[in-house]
Short mmCIF file of N, CA and C in Angstrom, two decimals:
data_model
loop_
_atom_site.label_atom_id
_atom_site.label_comp_id
_atom_site.label_asym_id
_atom_site.label_seq_id
_atom_site.Cartn_x
_atom_site.Cartn_y
_atom_site.Cartn_z
N UNK A 1 73.38 149.62 32.81
CA UNK A 1 73.53 151.06 32.90
C UNK A 1 73.25 151.67 31.53
N UNK A 2 72.56 152.75 31.51
CA UNK A 2 72.27 153.46 30.27
C UNK A 2 72.78 154.89 30.40
N UNK A 3 73.17 155.45 29.33
CA UNK A 3 73.67 156.81 29.30
C UNK A 3 74.91 156.86 28.44
N UNK A 4 75.36 158.03 28.16
CA UNK A 4 76.57 158.16 27.36
C UNK A 4 77.74 157.80 28.27
N UNK A 5 78.46 156.80 27.84
CA UNK A 5 79.62 156.34 28.60
C UNK A 5 80.86 156.70 27.81
N UNK A 6 81.76 157.45 28.42
CA UNK A 6 83.01 157.82 27.77
C UNK A 6 84.11 156.98 28.41
N UNK A 7 84.56 155.96 27.69
CA UNK A 7 85.57 155.05 28.26
C UNK A 7 86.90 155.76 28.53
N UNK A 8 87.67 155.22 29.43
CA UNK A 8 89.00 155.76 29.73
C UNK A 8 89.83 155.85 28.46
N UNK A 9 89.68 154.89 27.58
CA UNK A 9 90.46 154.88 26.34
C UNK A 9 90.20 156.14 25.51
N UNK A 10 88.95 156.58 25.43
CA UNK A 10 88.61 157.80 24.70
C UNK A 10 89.15 159.03 25.43
N UNK A 11 88.97 159.06 26.75
CA UNK A 11 89.48 160.17 27.56
C UNK A 11 90.99 160.30 27.40
N UNK A 12 91.71 159.19 27.48
CA UNK A 12 93.16 159.21 27.34
C UNK A 12 93.57 159.64 25.93
N UNK A 13 92.84 159.17 24.92
CA UNK A 13 93.14 159.57 23.54
C UNK A 13 92.99 161.07 23.38
N UNK A 14 91.91 161.62 23.91
CA UNK A 14 91.70 163.07 23.82
C UNK A 14 92.82 163.82 24.52
N UNK A 15 93.18 163.38 25.69
CA UNK A 15 94.23 164.07 26.45
C UNK A 15 95.57 164.03 25.72
N UNK A 16 95.90 162.89 25.12
CA UNK A 16 97.15 162.78 24.36
C UNK A 16 97.10 163.67 23.12
N UNK A 17 95.97 163.66 22.42
CA UNK A 17 95.84 164.49 21.22
C UNK A 17 95.91 165.98 21.56
N UNK A 18 95.35 166.35 22.69
CA UNK A 18 95.43 167.76 23.10
C UNK A 18 96.86 168.15 23.44
N UNK A 19 97.62 167.24 24.02
CA UNK A 19 99.05 167.51 24.25
C UNK A 19 99.76 167.70 22.91
N UNK A 20 99.44 166.85 21.93
CA UNK A 20 100.06 167.00 20.61
C UNK A 20 99.64 168.31 19.94
N UNK A 21 98.43 168.76 20.24
CA UNK A 21 97.92 170.01 19.67
C UNK A 21 98.77 171.20 20.08
N UNK A 22 99.25 171.18 21.31
CA UNK A 22 100.02 172.34 21.80
C UNK A 22 101.52 172.22 21.54
N UNK A 23 101.94 171.11 20.95
CA UNK A 23 103.36 170.90 20.67
C UNK A 23 103.62 170.99 19.17
N UNK A 24 104.73 171.59 18.80
CA UNK A 24 105.07 171.77 17.38
C UNK A 24 106.10 170.76 16.89
N UNK A 25 106.37 169.76 17.69
CA UNK A 25 107.39 168.79 17.30
C UNK A 25 106.92 167.39 17.67
N UNK A 26 107.50 166.39 17.03
CA UNK A 26 107.15 165.02 17.39
C UNK A 26 107.39 164.79 18.88
N UNK A 27 106.47 164.07 19.51
CA UNK A 27 106.51 163.87 20.96
C UNK A 27 106.38 162.39 21.27
N UNK A 28 107.21 161.91 22.17
CA UNK A 28 107.21 160.49 22.51
C UNK A 28 106.00 160.11 23.35
N UNK A 29 105.67 158.84 23.32
CA UNK A 29 104.57 158.32 24.15
C UNK A 29 104.88 158.56 25.62
N UNK A 30 106.14 158.39 26.01
CA UNK A 30 106.52 158.62 27.41
C UNK A 30 106.26 160.06 27.83
N UNK A 31 106.60 161.01 26.97
CA UNK A 31 106.38 162.42 27.28
C UNK A 31 104.90 162.74 27.38
N UNK A 32 104.11 162.20 26.45
CA UNK A 32 102.66 162.42 26.49
C UNK A 32 102.06 161.81 27.75
N UNK A 33 102.49 160.61 28.09
CA UNK A 33 101.97 159.93 29.28
C UNK A 33 102.32 160.71 30.54
N UNK A 34 103.55 161.19 30.61
CA UNK A 34 103.98 161.95 31.78
C UNK A 34 103.22 163.27 31.89
N UNK A 35 103.02 163.95 30.77
CA UNK A 35 102.34 165.25 30.78
C UNK A 35 100.90 165.13 31.28
N UNK A 36 100.25 164.01 30.98
CA UNK A 36 98.84 163.84 31.37
C UNK A 36 98.65 162.79 32.47
N UNK A 37 99.75 162.31 33.02
CA UNK A 37 99.72 161.30 34.08
C UNK A 37 98.89 160.08 33.66
N UNK A 38 99.26 159.53 32.51
CA UNK A 38 98.58 158.36 31.95
C UNK A 38 99.52 157.16 31.98
N UNK A 39 98.96 155.95 32.06
CA UNK A 39 99.82 154.75 31.99
C UNK A 39 100.42 154.60 30.59
N UNK A 40 101.74 154.57 30.52
CA UNK A 40 102.45 154.58 29.24
C UNK A 40 102.07 153.40 28.35
N UNK A 41 102.00 152.22 28.91
CA UNK A 41 101.71 151.03 28.10
C UNK A 41 100.31 151.13 27.47
N UNK A 42 99.34 151.54 28.26
CA UNK A 42 97.96 151.68 27.77
C UNK A 42 97.91 152.78 26.72
N UNK A 43 98.60 153.89 26.97
CA UNK A 43 98.63 155.00 26.02
C UNK A 43 99.28 154.58 24.71
N UNK A 44 100.31 153.77 24.76
CA UNK A 44 100.97 153.31 23.53
C UNK A 44 99.99 152.55 22.63
N UNK A 45 99.14 151.72 23.23
CA UNK A 45 98.13 150.99 22.45
C UNK A 45 97.12 151.96 21.84
N UNK A 46 96.73 152.97 22.60
CA UNK A 46 95.79 153.99 22.11
C UNK A 46 96.41 154.77 20.96
N UNK A 47 97.68 155.13 21.10
CA UNK A 47 98.37 155.86 20.03
C UNK A 47 98.43 155.03 18.75
N UNK A 48 98.58 153.73 18.88
CA UNK A 48 98.56 152.85 17.70
C UNK A 48 97.20 152.90 17.02
N UNK A 49 96.13 152.90 17.82
CA UNK A 49 94.77 153.01 17.25
C UNK A 49 94.58 154.34 16.54
N UNK A 50 95.09 155.41 17.13
CA UNK A 50 94.96 156.74 16.52
C UNK A 50 95.77 156.83 15.23
N UNK A 51 96.91 156.16 15.20
CA UNK A 51 97.73 156.15 13.99
C UNK A 51 97.03 155.37 12.89
N UNK A 52 96.47 154.20 13.22
CA UNK A 52 95.74 153.40 12.23
C UNK A 52 94.52 154.16 11.68
N UNK A 53 93.92 154.99 12.53
CA UNK A 53 92.75 155.78 12.11
C UNK A 53 93.15 157.02 11.30
N UNK A 54 94.44 157.28 11.20
CA UNK A 54 94.90 158.42 10.41
C UNK A 54 94.83 159.76 11.13
N UNK A 55 94.69 159.73 12.46
CA UNK A 55 94.63 160.98 13.22
C UNK A 55 96.01 161.49 13.63
N UNK A 56 96.96 160.56 13.76
CA UNK A 56 98.33 160.95 14.09
C UNK A 56 99.29 160.19 13.18
N UNK A 57 100.51 160.69 13.13
CA UNK A 57 101.59 160.00 12.43
C UNK A 57 102.68 159.73 13.45
N UNK A 58 103.55 158.80 13.12
CA UNK A 58 104.67 158.52 14.01
C UNK A 58 105.95 158.43 13.20
N UNK A 59 107.03 158.77 13.87
CA UNK A 59 108.34 158.74 13.24
C UNK A 59 109.32 158.15 14.25
N UNK A 60 110.11 157.21 13.79
CA UNK A 60 111.11 156.58 14.67
C UNK A 60 112.38 157.43 14.71
N UNK A 61 113.19 157.12 15.70
CA UNK A 61 114.50 157.76 15.77
C UNK A 61 114.60 158.79 16.88
N UNK A 62 115.78 159.38 16.98
CA UNK A 62 116.07 160.35 18.03
C UNK A 62 115.10 161.52 17.99
N UNK A 63 114.79 162.00 16.79
CA UNK A 63 113.87 163.11 16.64
C UNK A 63 112.45 162.63 16.39
N UNK A 64 112.19 161.38 16.68
CA UNK A 64 110.89 160.79 16.39
C UNK A 64 109.84 161.08 17.44
N UNK A 65 108.71 160.47 17.24
CA UNK A 65 107.59 160.64 18.15
C UNK A 65 106.30 160.72 17.36
N UNK A 66 105.28 161.22 18.00
CA UNK A 66 103.95 161.33 17.41
C UNK A 66 103.61 162.78 17.12
N UNK A 67 102.85 162.98 16.04
CA UNK A 67 102.34 164.30 15.67
C UNK A 67 100.94 164.13 15.12
N UNK A 68 100.17 165.20 15.14
CA UNK A 68 98.86 165.17 14.51
C UNK A 68 99.05 164.97 13.00
N UNK A 69 98.17 164.19 12.39
CA UNK A 69 98.27 163.92 10.96
C UNK A 69 97.70 165.07 10.14
N UNK A 70 96.86 165.88 10.76
CA UNK A 70 96.30 167.06 10.09
C UNK A 70 96.11 168.14 11.15
N UNK A 71 95.82 169.35 10.74
CA UNK A 71 95.69 170.44 11.72
C UNK A 71 94.62 170.14 12.77
N UNK A 72 94.85 170.63 13.97
CA UNK A 72 93.94 170.42 15.11
C UNK A 72 92.54 170.94 14.81
N UNK A 73 92.42 171.94 13.97
CA UNK A 73 91.11 172.50 13.63
C UNK A 73 90.31 171.56 12.74
N UNK A 74 90.96 170.49 12.24
CA UNK A 74 90.29 169.53 11.36
C UNK A 74 90.00 168.19 12.03
N UNK A 75 90.31 168.07 13.31
CA UNK A 75 90.06 166.81 14.04
C UNK A 75 89.01 167.07 15.11
N UNK A 76 87.85 166.45 14.95
CA UNK A 76 86.75 166.67 15.89
C UNK A 76 86.76 165.62 17.01
N UNK A 77 86.06 165.95 18.07
CA UNK A 77 85.88 164.99 19.17
C UNK A 77 85.20 163.74 18.63
N UNK A 78 84.22 163.91 17.75
CA UNK A 78 83.53 162.76 17.16
C UNK A 78 84.51 161.86 16.39
N UNK A 79 85.46 162.46 15.67
CA UNK A 79 86.47 161.68 14.95
C UNK A 79 87.25 160.79 15.91
N UNK A 80 87.63 161.37 17.03
CA UNK A 80 88.43 160.63 18.02
C UNK A 80 87.59 159.51 18.63
N UNK A 81 86.37 159.82 19.01
CA UNK A 81 85.52 158.81 19.63
C UNK A 81 85.27 157.64 18.68
N UNK A 82 85.01 157.94 17.42
CA UNK A 82 84.78 156.87 16.45
C UNK A 82 86.04 156.03 16.23
N UNK A 83 87.20 156.69 16.20
CA UNK A 83 88.46 155.98 15.99
C UNK A 83 88.76 155.02 17.13
N UNK A 84 88.42 155.42 18.33
CA UNK A 84 88.77 154.63 19.51
C UNK A 84 87.66 153.67 19.93
N UNK A 85 86.41 154.12 19.83
CA UNK A 85 85.32 153.35 20.41
C UNK A 85 84.23 152.95 19.43
N UNK A 86 84.36 153.32 18.17
CA UNK A 86 83.35 152.94 17.18
C UNK A 86 82.25 153.98 17.08
N UNK A 87 81.08 153.58 16.56
CA UNK A 87 79.98 154.52 16.34
C UNK A 87 79.59 155.28 17.60
N UNK A 88 79.09 156.49 17.42
CA UNK A 88 78.68 157.31 18.56
C UNK A 88 77.50 156.71 19.30
N UNK A 89 76.63 156.01 18.60
CA UNK A 89 75.45 155.41 19.24
C UNK A 89 75.20 154.02 18.66
N UNK A 90 75.02 153.07 19.54
CA UNK A 90 74.67 151.72 19.15
C UNK A 90 73.54 151.22 20.04
N UNK A 91 72.74 150.34 19.50
CA UNK A 91 71.67 149.70 20.25
C UNK A 91 71.89 148.20 20.12
N UNK A 92 72.25 147.56 21.21
CA UNK A 92 72.52 146.12 21.20
C UNK A 92 73.56 145.75 20.13
N UNK A 93 74.55 146.60 19.94
CA UNK A 93 75.60 146.35 18.96
C UNK A 93 75.24 146.72 17.54
N UNK A 94 74.06 147.28 17.31
CA UNK A 94 73.61 147.69 15.98
C UNK A 94 73.58 149.21 15.90
N UNK A 95 73.78 149.72 14.71
CA UNK A 95 73.56 151.15 14.49
C UNK A 95 72.06 151.40 14.59
N UNK A 96 71.67 152.56 15.10
CA UNK A 96 70.24 152.82 15.31
C UNK A 96 69.36 152.60 14.08
N UNK A 97 69.86 152.91 12.89
CA UNK A 97 69.04 152.74 11.69
C UNK A 97 68.81 151.27 11.34
N UNK A 98 69.57 150.38 11.97
CA UNK A 98 69.42 148.94 11.71
C UNK A 98 68.42 148.27 12.67
N UNK A 99 67.95 149.00 13.66
CA UNK A 99 66.99 148.43 14.61
C UNK A 99 65.59 148.44 14.02
N UNK A 100 64.75 147.55 14.51
CA UNK A 100 63.36 147.50 14.06
C UNK A 100 62.52 147.05 15.25
N UNK A 101 61.43 147.74 15.46
CA UNK A 101 60.56 147.44 16.59
C UNK A 101 59.12 147.30 16.11
N UNK A 102 58.35 146.63 16.92
CA UNK A 102 56.93 146.44 16.57
C UNK A 102 56.06 146.81 17.76
N UNK A 103 54.81 146.91 17.51
CA UNK A 103 53.83 147.18 18.56
C UNK A 103 54.06 148.53 19.21
N UNK A 104 53.96 148.55 20.52
CA UNK A 104 54.11 149.79 21.28
C UNK A 104 55.49 150.42 21.11
N UNK A 105 56.48 149.64 20.72
CA UNK A 105 57.85 150.14 20.56
C UNK A 105 58.17 150.55 19.12
N UNK A 106 57.19 150.59 18.25
CA UNK A 106 57.41 150.89 16.83
C UNK A 106 58.27 152.14 16.62
N UNK A 107 58.04 153.16 17.39
CA UNK A 107 58.74 154.43 17.18
C UNK A 107 59.98 154.61 18.06
N UNK A 108 60.41 153.55 18.73
CA UNK A 108 61.60 153.63 19.57
C UNK A 108 62.85 153.92 18.73
N UNK A 109 62.90 153.40 17.53
CA UNK A 109 64.04 153.68 16.66
C UNK A 109 64.22 155.18 16.47
N UNK A 110 63.11 155.92 16.40
CA UNK A 110 63.19 157.38 16.24
C UNK A 110 63.95 158.02 17.40
N UNK A 111 63.74 157.49 18.59
CA UNK A 111 64.44 158.02 19.77
C UNK A 111 65.94 157.77 19.65
N UNK A 112 66.31 156.57 19.22
CA UNK A 112 67.74 156.24 19.11
C UNK A 112 68.41 157.07 18.00
N UNK A 113 67.70 157.29 16.90
CA UNK A 113 68.24 158.12 15.82
C UNK A 113 68.41 159.56 16.30
N UNK A 114 67.41 160.07 17.02
CA UNK A 114 67.48 161.44 17.54
C UNK A 114 68.62 161.57 18.55
N UNK A 115 68.84 160.54 19.35
CA UNK A 115 69.93 160.55 20.32
C UNK A 115 71.27 160.65 19.59
N UNK A 116 71.44 159.83 18.56
CA UNK A 116 72.69 159.89 17.79
C UNK A 116 72.86 161.27 17.15
N UNK A 117 71.79 161.80 16.59
CA UNK A 117 71.86 163.12 15.96
C UNK A 117 72.26 164.20 16.96
N UNK A 118 71.74 164.11 18.18
CA UNK A 118 72.09 165.11 19.19
C UNK A 118 73.56 164.99 19.59
N UNK A 119 74.07 163.77 19.69
CA UNK A 119 75.50 163.58 19.98
C UNK A 119 76.34 164.19 18.85
N UNK A 120 75.95 163.91 17.64
CA UNK A 120 76.68 164.48 16.49
C UNK A 120 76.68 166.00 16.54
N UNK A 121 75.54 166.58 16.88
CA UNK A 121 75.43 168.05 16.85
C UNK A 121 76.36 168.71 17.87
N UNK A 122 76.72 168.00 18.92
CA UNK A 122 77.66 168.54 19.91
C UNK A 122 79.09 168.15 19.56
N UNK A 123 79.33 166.88 19.26
CA UNK A 123 80.70 166.37 19.14
C UNK A 123 81.37 166.63 17.80
N UNK A 124 80.61 166.73 16.72
CA UNK A 124 81.24 166.94 15.41
C UNK A 124 81.81 168.36 15.22
N UNK A 125 81.15 169.40 15.71
CA UNK A 125 81.72 170.75 15.51
C UNK A 125 82.91 171.07 16.42
N UNK A 126 83.08 170.36 17.52
CA UNK A 126 84.16 170.67 18.46
C UNK A 126 85.44 170.00 17.99
N UNK A 127 86.48 170.81 17.79
CA UNK A 127 87.77 170.30 17.34
C UNK A 127 88.80 170.35 18.48
N UNK A 128 89.91 169.69 18.23
CA UNK A 128 91.01 169.75 19.20
C UNK A 128 91.44 171.20 19.42
N UNK A 129 91.45 171.98 18.36
CA UNK A 129 91.84 173.39 18.48
C UNK A 129 90.89 174.15 19.41
N UNK A 130 89.59 173.92 19.27
CA UNK A 130 88.61 174.57 20.15
C UNK A 130 88.93 174.27 21.62
N UNK A 131 89.18 173.01 21.91
CA UNK A 131 89.41 172.61 23.30
C UNK A 131 90.73 173.18 23.81
N UNK A 132 91.77 173.07 22.99
CA UNK A 132 93.09 173.57 23.41
C UNK A 132 93.05 175.07 23.69
N UNK A 133 92.25 175.80 22.93
CA UNK A 133 92.13 177.25 23.13
C UNK A 133 91.08 177.62 24.17
N UNK A 134 90.30 176.63 24.61
CA UNK A 134 89.24 176.92 25.58
C UNK A 134 88.12 177.74 24.98
N UNK A 135 87.90 177.57 23.68
CA UNK A 135 86.87 178.34 22.98
C UNK A 135 85.95 177.39 22.23
N UNK A 136 84.98 176.82 22.93
CA UNK A 136 84.06 175.91 22.28
C UNK A 136 83.15 176.67 21.31
N UNK A 137 82.72 176.00 20.24
CA UNK A 137 81.77 176.65 19.34
C UNK A 137 80.51 177.03 20.10
N UNK A 138 79.85 178.07 19.66
CA UNK A 138 78.64 178.57 20.31
C UNK A 138 77.60 177.45 20.47
N UNK A 139 77.51 176.58 19.46
CA UNK A 139 76.52 175.50 19.49
C UNK A 139 76.72 174.57 20.69
N UNK A 140 77.95 174.41 21.14
CA UNK A 140 78.22 173.57 22.30
C UNK A 140 78.27 174.39 23.58
N UNK A 141 78.84 175.58 23.50
CA UNK A 141 78.98 176.43 24.68
C UNK A 141 77.64 176.79 25.30
N UNK A 142 76.60 176.86 24.48
CA UNK A 142 75.28 177.21 25.01
C UNK A 142 74.83 176.24 26.10
N UNK A 143 75.23 174.98 25.98
CA UNK A 143 74.85 173.99 27.00
C UNK A 143 75.52 174.27 28.33
N UNK A 144 76.70 174.84 28.29
CA UNK A 144 77.44 175.13 29.52
C UNK A 144 76.84 176.28 30.31
N UNK A 145 76.11 177.15 29.63
CA UNK A 145 75.51 178.29 30.33
C UNK A 145 74.26 177.90 31.11
N UNK A 146 73.75 176.71 30.87
CA UNK A 146 72.59 176.20 31.62
C UNK A 146 73.10 175.63 32.94
N UNK A 147 72.75 176.25 34.07
CA UNK A 147 73.26 175.77 35.37
C UNK A 147 72.92 174.31 35.64
N UNK A 148 71.83 173.82 35.09
CA UNK A 148 71.48 172.41 35.35
C UNK A 148 72.38 171.44 34.61
N UNK A 149 73.12 171.93 33.61
CA UNK A 149 74.05 171.07 32.88
C UNK A 149 75.15 170.55 33.81
N UNK A 150 75.46 171.31 34.82
CA UNK A 150 76.54 170.97 35.74
C UNK A 150 76.09 170.09 36.89
N UNK A 151 74.79 169.83 36.97
CA UNK A 151 74.25 169.05 38.08
C UNK A 151 73.90 167.63 37.65
N UNK A 152 74.25 166.66 38.48
CA UNK A 152 73.83 165.30 38.15
C UNK A 152 72.33 165.13 38.37
N UNK A 153 71.75 164.22 37.68
CA UNK A 153 70.35 163.90 37.89
C UNK A 153 70.28 162.61 38.71
N UNK A 154 69.41 162.63 39.69
CA UNK A 154 69.24 161.44 40.53
C UNK A 154 68.47 160.39 39.75
N UNK A 155 68.79 159.16 40.04
CA UNK A 155 68.02 158.06 39.47
C UNK A 155 66.62 158.10 40.03
N UNK A 156 65.66 157.77 39.20
CA UNK A 156 64.30 157.68 39.71
C UNK A 156 64.06 156.25 40.18
N UNK A 157 63.35 156.12 41.29
CA UNK A 157 63.16 154.77 41.85
C UNK A 157 62.32 153.89 40.97
#
């Protein structure tokens, strides 16, 4: 299968971070899981990844829980995806700039680099704050105004 694949782990991380965005106090993994109907055990592992990546902090105790490590306006979707799933674009486990092709495929690397650049152009400007407020940056919102953006494309035989 080819295409941008957004794993459940990234989706769950985004949903948990968006819950933290709207809360002004430390929030437990159980509360986050319940609010977004996520499996608590799986979410706990994701929260650990987010903490190691420096996107959230945690505090133990009665008043403990998780909080964003920096303001929501400073955490992009790309930051979250990289923290959870690694680089935005890989080719056979390599970063696009590390690939090399010959013959008819000589310029295929250009396609993979352009693909990564296009992902960056959408995902880097969008922050948790944008999503929580429902106000995507103009650079991303323009794609939503194209009616074909909402339609799936059929596989070609």
